[in-house]
Coordinates of C-alpha atoms in Angstrom, one line a residue:
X8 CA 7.4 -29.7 -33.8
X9 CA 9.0 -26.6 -32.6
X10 CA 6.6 -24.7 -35.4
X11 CA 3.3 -26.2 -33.1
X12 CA 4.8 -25.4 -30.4
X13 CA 5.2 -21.9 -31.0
X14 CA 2.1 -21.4 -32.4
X15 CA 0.3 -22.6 -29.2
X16 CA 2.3 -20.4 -27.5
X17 CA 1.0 -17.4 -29.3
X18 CA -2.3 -18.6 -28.8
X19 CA -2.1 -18.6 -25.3
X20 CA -0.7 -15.2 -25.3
X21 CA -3.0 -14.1 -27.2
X22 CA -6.0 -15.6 -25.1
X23 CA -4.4 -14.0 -21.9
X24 CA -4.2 -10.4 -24.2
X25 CA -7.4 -11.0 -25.2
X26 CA -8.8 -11.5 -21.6
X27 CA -6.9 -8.9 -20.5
X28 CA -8.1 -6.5 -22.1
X29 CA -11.7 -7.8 -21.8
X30 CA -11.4 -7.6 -17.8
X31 CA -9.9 -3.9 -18.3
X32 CA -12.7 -2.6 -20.6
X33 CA -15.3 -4.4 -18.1
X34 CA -13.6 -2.9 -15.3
X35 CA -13.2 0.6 -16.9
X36 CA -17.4 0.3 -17.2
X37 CA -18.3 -0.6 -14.0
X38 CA -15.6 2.4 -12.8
X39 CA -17.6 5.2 -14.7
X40 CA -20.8 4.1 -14.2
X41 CA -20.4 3.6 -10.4
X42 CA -18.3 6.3 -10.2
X43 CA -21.1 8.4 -12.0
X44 CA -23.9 6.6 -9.6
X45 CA -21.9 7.9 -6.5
X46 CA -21.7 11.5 -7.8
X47 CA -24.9 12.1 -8.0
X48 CA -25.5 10.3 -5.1
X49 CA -23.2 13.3 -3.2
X50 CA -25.2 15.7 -5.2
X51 CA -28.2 14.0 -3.8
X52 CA -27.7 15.3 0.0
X53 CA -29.6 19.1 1.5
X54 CA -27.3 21.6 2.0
X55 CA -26.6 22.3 5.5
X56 CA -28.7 25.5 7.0
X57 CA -25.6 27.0 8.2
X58 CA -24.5 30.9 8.3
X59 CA -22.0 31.5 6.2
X60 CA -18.5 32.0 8.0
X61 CA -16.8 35.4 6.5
X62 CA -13.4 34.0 5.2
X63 CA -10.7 36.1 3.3
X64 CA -7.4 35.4 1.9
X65 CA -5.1 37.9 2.9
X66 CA -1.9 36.8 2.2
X67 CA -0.1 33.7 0.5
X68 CA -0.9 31.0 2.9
X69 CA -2.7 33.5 5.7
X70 CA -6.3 33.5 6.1
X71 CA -9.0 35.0 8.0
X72 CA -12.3 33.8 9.6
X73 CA -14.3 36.5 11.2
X74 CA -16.5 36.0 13.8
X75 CA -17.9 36.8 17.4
X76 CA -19.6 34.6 17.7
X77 CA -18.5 30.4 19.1
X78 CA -17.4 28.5 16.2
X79 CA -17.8 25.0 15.1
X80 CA -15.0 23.1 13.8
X81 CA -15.5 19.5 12.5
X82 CA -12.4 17.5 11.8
X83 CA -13.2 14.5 9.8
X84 CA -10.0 12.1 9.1
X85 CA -9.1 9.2 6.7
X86 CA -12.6 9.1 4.5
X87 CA -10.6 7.1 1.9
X88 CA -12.8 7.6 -1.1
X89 CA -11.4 4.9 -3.5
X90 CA -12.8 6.1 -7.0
X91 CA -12.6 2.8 -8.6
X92 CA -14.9 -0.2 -9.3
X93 CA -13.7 -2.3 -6.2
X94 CA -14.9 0.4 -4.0
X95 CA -17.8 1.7 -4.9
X96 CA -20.1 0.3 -2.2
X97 CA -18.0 1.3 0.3
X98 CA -17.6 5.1 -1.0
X99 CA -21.3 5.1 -1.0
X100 CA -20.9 4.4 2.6
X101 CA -18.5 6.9 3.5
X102 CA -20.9 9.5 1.5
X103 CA -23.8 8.3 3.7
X104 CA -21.3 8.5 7.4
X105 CA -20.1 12.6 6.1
X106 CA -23.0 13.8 4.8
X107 CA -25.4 12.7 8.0
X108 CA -22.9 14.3 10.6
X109 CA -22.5 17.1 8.8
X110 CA -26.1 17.4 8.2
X111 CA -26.5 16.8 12.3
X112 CA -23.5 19.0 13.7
X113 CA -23.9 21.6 11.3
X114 CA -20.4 23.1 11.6
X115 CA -18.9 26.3 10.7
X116 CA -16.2 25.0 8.8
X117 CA -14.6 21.4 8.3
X118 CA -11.3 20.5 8.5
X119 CA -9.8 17.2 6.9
X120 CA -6.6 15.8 8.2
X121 CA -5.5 13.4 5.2
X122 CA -6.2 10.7 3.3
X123 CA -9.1 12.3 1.2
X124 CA -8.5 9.8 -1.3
X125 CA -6.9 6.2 -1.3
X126 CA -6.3 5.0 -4.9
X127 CA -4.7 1.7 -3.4
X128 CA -5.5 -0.4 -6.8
X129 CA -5.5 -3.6 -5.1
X130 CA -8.5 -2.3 -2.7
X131 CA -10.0 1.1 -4.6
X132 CA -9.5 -1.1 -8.7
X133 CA -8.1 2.0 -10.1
X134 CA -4.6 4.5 -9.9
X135 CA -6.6 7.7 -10.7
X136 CA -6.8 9.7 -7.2
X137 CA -8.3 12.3 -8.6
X138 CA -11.6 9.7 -9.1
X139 CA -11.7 10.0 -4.5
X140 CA -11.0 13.6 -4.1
X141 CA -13.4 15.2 -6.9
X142 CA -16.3 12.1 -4.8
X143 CA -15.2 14.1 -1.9
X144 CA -15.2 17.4 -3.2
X145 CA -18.7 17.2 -4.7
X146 CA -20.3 16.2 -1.8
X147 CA -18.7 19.0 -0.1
X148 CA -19.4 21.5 -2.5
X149 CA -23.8 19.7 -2.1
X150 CA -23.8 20.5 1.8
X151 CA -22.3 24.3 1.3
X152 CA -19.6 24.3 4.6
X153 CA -16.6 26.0 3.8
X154 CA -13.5 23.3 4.2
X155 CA -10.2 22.5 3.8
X156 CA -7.4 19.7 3.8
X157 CA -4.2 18.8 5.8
X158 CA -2.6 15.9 2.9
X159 CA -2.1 12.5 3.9
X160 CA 0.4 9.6 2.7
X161 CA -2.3 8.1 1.0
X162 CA -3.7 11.2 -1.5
X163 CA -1.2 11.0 -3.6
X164 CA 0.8 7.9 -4.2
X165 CA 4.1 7.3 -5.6
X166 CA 1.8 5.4 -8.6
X167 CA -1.3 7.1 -8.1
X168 CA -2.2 9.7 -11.4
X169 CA -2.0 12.7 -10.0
X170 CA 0.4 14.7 -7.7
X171 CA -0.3 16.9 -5.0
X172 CA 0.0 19.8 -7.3
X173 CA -3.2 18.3 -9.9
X174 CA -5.2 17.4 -6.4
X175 CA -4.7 21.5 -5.3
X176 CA -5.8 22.7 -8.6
X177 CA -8.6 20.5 -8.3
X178 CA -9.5 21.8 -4.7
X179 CA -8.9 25.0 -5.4
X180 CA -12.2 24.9 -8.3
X181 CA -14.8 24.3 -5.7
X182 CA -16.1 27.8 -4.1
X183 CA -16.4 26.3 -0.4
X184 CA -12.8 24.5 -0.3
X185 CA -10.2 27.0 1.4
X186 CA -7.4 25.0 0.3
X187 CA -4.6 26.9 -1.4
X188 CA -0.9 25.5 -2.1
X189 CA 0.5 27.8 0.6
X190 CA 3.4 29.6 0.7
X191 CA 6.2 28.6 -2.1
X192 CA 9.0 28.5 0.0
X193 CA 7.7 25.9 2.4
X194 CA 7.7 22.2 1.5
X195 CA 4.2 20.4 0.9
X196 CA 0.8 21.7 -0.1
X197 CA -1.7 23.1 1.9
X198 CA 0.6 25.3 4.3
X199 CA -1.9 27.6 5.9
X200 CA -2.8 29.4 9.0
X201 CA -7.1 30.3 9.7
X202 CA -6.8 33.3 12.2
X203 CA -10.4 33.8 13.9
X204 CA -10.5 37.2 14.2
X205 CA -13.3 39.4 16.3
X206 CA -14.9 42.9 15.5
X207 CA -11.9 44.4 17.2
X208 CA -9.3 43.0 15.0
X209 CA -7.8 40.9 17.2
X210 CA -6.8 37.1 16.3
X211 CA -8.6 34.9 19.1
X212 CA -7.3 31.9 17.8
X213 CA -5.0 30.3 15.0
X214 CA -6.2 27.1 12.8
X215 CA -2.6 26.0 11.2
X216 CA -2.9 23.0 8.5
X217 CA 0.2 21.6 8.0
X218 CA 1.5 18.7 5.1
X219 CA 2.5 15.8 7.1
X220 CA 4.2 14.4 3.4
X221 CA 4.2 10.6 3.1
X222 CA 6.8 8.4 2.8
X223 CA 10.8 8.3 3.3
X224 CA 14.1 6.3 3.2
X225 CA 13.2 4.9 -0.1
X226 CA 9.7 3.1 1.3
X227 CA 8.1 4.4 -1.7
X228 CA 5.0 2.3 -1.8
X229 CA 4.8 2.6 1.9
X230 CA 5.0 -1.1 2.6
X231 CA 7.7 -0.8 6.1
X232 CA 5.2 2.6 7.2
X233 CA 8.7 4.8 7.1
X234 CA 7.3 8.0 7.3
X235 CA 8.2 11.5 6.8
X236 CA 8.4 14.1 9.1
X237 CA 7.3 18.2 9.2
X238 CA 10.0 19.8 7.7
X239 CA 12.5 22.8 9.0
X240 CA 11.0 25.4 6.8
X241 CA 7.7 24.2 7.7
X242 CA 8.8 24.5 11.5
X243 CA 10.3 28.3 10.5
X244 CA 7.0 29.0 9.1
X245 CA 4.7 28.2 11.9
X246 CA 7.0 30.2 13.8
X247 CA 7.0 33.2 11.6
X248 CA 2.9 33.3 11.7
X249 CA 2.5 32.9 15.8
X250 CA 5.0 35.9 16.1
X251 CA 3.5 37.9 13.2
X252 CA -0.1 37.0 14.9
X253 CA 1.4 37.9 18.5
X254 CA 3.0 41.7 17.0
X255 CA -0.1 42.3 15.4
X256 CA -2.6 41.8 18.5
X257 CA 0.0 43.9 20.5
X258 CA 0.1 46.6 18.4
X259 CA -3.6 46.7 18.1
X260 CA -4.3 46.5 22.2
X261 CA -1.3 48.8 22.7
X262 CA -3.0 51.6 20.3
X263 CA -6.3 51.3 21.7
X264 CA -7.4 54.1 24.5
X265 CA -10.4 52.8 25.0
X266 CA -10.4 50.8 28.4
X267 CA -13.1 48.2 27.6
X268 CA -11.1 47.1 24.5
X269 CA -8.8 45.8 26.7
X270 CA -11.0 44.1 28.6
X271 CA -12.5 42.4 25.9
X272 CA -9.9 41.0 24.8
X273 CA -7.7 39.7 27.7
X274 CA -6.0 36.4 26.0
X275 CA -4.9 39.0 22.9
X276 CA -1.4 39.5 24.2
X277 CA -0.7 35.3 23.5
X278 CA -3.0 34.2 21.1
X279 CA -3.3 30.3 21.2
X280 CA -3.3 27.9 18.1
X281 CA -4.3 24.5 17.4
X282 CA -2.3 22.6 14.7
X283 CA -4.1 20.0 11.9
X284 CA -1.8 17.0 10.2
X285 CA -2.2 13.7 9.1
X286 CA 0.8 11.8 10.4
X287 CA 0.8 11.9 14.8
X288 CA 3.9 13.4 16.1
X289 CA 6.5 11.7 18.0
X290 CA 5.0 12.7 21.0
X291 CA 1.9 10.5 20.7
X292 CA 3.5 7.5 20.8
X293 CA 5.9 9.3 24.1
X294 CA 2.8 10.2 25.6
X295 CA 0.8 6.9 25.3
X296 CA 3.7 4.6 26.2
X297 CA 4.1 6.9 29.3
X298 CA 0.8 6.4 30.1
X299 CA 0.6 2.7 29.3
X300 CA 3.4 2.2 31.7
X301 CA 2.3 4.0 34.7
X302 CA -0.6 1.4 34.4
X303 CA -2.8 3.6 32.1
X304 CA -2.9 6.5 34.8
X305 CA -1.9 10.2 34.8
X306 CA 1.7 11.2 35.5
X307 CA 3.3 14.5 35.6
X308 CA 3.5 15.0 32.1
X309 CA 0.4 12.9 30.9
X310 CA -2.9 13.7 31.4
X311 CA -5.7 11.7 29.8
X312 CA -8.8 13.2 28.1
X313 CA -10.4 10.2 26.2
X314 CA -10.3 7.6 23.7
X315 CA -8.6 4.2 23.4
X316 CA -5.6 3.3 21.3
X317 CA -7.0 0.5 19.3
X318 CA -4.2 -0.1 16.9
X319 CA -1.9 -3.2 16.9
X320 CA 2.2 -3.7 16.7
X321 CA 3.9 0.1 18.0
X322 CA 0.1 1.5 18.3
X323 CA 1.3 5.2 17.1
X324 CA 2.8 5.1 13.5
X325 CA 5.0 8.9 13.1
X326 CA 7.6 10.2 11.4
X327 CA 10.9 7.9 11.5
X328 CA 13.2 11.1 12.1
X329 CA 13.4 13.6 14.9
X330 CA 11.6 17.2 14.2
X331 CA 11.5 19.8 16.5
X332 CA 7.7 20.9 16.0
X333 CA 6.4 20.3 19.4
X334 CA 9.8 21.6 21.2
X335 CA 8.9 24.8 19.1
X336 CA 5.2 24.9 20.1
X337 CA 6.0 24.4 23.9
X338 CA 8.6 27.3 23.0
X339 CA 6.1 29.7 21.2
X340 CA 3.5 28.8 24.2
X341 CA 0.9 29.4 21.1
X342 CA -0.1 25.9 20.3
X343 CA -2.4 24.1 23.0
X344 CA -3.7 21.7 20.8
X345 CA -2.9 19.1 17.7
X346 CA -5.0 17.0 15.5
X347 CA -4.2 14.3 13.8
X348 CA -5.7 11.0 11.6
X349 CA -3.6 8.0 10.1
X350 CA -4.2 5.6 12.7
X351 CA -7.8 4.3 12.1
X352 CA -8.5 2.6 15.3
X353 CA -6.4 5.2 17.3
X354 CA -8.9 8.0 18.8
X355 CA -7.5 8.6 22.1
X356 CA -6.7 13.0 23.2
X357 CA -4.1 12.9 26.0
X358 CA -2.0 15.9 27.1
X359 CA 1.6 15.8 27.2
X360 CA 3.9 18.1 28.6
X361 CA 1.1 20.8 28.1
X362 CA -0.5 20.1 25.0
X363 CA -3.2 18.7 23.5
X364 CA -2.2 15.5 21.5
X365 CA -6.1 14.3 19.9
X366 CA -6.6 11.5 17.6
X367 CA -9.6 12.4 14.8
X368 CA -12.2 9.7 14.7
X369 CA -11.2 7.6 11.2
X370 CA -14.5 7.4 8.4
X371 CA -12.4 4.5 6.2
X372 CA -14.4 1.9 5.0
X373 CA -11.6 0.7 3.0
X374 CA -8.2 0.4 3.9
X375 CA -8.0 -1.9 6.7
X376 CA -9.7 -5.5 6.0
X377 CA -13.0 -5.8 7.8
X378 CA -12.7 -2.5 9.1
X379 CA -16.2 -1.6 7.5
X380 CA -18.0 -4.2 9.8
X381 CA -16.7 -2.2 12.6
X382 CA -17.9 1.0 14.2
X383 CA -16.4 2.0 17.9
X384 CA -13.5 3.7 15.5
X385 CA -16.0 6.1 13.3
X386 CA -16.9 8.9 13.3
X387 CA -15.6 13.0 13.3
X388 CA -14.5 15.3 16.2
X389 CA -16.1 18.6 17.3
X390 CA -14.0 21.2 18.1
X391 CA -16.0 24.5 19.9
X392 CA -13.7 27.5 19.8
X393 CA -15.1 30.0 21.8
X394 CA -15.5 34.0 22.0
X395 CA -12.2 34.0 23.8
X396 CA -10.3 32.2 21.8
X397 CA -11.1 28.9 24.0
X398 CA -11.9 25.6 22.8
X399 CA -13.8 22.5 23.8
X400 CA -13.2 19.4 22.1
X401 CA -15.2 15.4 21.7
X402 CA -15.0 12.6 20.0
X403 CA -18.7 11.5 17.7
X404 CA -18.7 8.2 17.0
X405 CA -21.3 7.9 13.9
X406 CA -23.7 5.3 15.9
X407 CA -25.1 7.1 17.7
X408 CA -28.7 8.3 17.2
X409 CA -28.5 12.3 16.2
X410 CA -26.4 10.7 12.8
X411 CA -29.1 7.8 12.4
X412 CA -30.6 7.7 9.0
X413 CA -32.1 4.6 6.7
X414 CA -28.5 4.5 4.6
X415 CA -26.8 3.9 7.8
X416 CA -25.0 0.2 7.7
X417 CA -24.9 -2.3 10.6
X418 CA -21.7 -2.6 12.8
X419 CA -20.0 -4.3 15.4
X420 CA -19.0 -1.4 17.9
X421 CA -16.1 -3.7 19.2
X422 CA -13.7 -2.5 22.0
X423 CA -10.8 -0.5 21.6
X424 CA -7.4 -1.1 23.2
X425 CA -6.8 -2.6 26.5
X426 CA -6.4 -1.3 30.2
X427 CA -4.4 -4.4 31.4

């Protein structure tokens, strides 16, 4: 008896072996062939007729843009490419919403504030992160705009393939990503400063990127949201660069005998910065509760721009420890403006205590259920930095008619947030 019974035991374990492995060689099919379809569907797209932006690296972590000329900055956030066989449809999608607002805005360079890839295997079917960036990449690399990325929680997992490390090589292979691991005594990847600098030498304005990390206090498949925070060394870096960049324009105005130099270049002597992460600071979540509770109006520190908060339970998700990053921006007087992602339905820009504090507009098709039938919370967000070093800034939501094409899905635009 106990002979039968063990061997109908085995059988069953083997049926279940044998299904197994039928589901992961199916599985593994439909990944590379989709995942083959979708590359050449991002090699499909026209590159953008854009001039060429003059960028050189000239120091570990330090670059330059030159120009005279206004510039156009695109921050896109949260495109969570999936790379597997459960997403494929919706990657397509996320191709279609990049490629046409690229195509439309035609931007000087593009800046990506985390999440490139989201290799979530109950929602993407795979592990492999690599599968979403390279999707990303590609498409990138089609449309000819010079880019780079500020790392999210999500691009690279605790169990996801490949580290930070792999993902930066990978980056670093594509002749229009700017991307470099930054400087090797500050913590994270992708540490970097973009100084737009004019004919006369002088910085007009800083781009920083900074690692936001992902997750903390042992949440290390991110399931109680305890994120991490910027780091010290990250904080002593930023500092280093807006002093460095302050010295340097100085020095330059201060050798100069020609009178119109300095008139051309008034705002040298404090050149401002704008900052790119994934995770929001504190101070989003101080600034919108403020808000909130002077019965969404303006008070002495708040000051709003646009956008709804359209996320539910705390509304802004940061870092679970204290930093001093914006106490040292409102120090340095360099930083006037931060962008951010991770919030998907979040795309509100308020100012708090003198700075900028700007929600990106989320592409994710993916990570939140049903968030693909929506559309009020899609799109990127133009950033103008002028001549002068000044900067305009608005939300595009993708719906709108200048990003209309015949790949373009249907969407409830539903409303965002609450003003009651």
């Amino acid at each position: 008896m106990k002979t039968k019974r063990g061997k109908k035991f085995l059988k069953v374990i083997a049926v279940i072996a044998a299904v197994i492995v039928a589901f992961t060689g199916i599985t593994t099919v439909v990944t590379v062939i989709g995942l083959n379809a979708n590359l050449n569907k991002a090699h499909s797209f026209s590159a953008v007729d854009v001039e060429k932006i003059k960028a050189e690296n000239v120091s570990e972590g330090v670059w330059n843009i030159y120009s005279d000329k206004s510039l156009k900055i695109l921050q896109l956030t949260d495109t969570h490419f999936g790379g597997g066989w459960m997403s494929l449809k919706k990657d397509s999608m996320a191709l279609n919403a990049v490629a046409a607002m690229i195509a439309a805005e035609k931007p000087d360079f593009v800046i990506v504030t985390g999440d490139v890839a989201y290799p979530v295997p109950f929602q993407s079917g795979t592990f492999n992160n690599k599968s979403g960036a390279k999707l990303f990449a590609e498409l990138m690399e089609t449309l000819g705009v010079y880019w780079t990325v500020s790392y999210g929680n999500h691009d690279t997992e605790a169990y996801s393939f490949y580290g930070r490390d792999d993902i930066t090589e990978l980056y670093e292979q594509y002749p229009h990503c700017l991307m470099r691991k930054g400087p090797e005594d500050v913590d994270g990847y992708g540490n970097q400063v973009f100084n737009i600098v004019n004919s006369d030498g002088i910085i007009t304005r800083s781009l920083f990127t900074v690692d936001s990390h992902s997750y903390v206090d042992n949440d290390y498949f991110g399931i109680m949201w305890k994120y991490d925070n910027i780091h010290e060394n990250q904080i002593e870096w930023y500092k280093e660069i807006v002093e460095a960049n302050r010295k340097s324009n100085e020095m330059k105005l201060l050798s100069s005998s020609d009178s119109a130099f300095g008139e051309r270049n008034l705002a040298a002597m404090n050149p401002k910065s704008s900052v790119f992460l994934h995770v929001p600071l504190t101070e989003y979540k101080d600034a919108w509760n403020e808000y909130v509770e002077n019965g969404y109006a303006d008070t002495e520190n708040v000051k709003y721009n646009y956008g709804e908060a359209g996320e539910s339970g705390k509304v802004v998700y940061p870092g679970i420890y204290d930093d001093n990053f914006f106490e040292t921006m409102q120090e340095l007087n360099s930083t006037d403006t931060v962008f951010c992602g991770h919030d998907h339905y979040n795309n509100f820009s308020l100012e708090y205590k003198g700075i900028r504090l700007t929600y990106g507009m989320s592409i994710d098709y993916l990570a939140y259920s049903g968030i693909s039938k929506l559309g009020s919370q899609r799109g990127c967000t133009m950033i103008t930095v002028k001549p002068d070093g000044s900067f305009d800034c608005v939300a595009e939501n993708y719906y709108q008619d200048k990003y209309a094409t015949d790949m373009r899905e249907e969407v409830t635009m539903q409303e965002l947030g609450s003003a009651e």
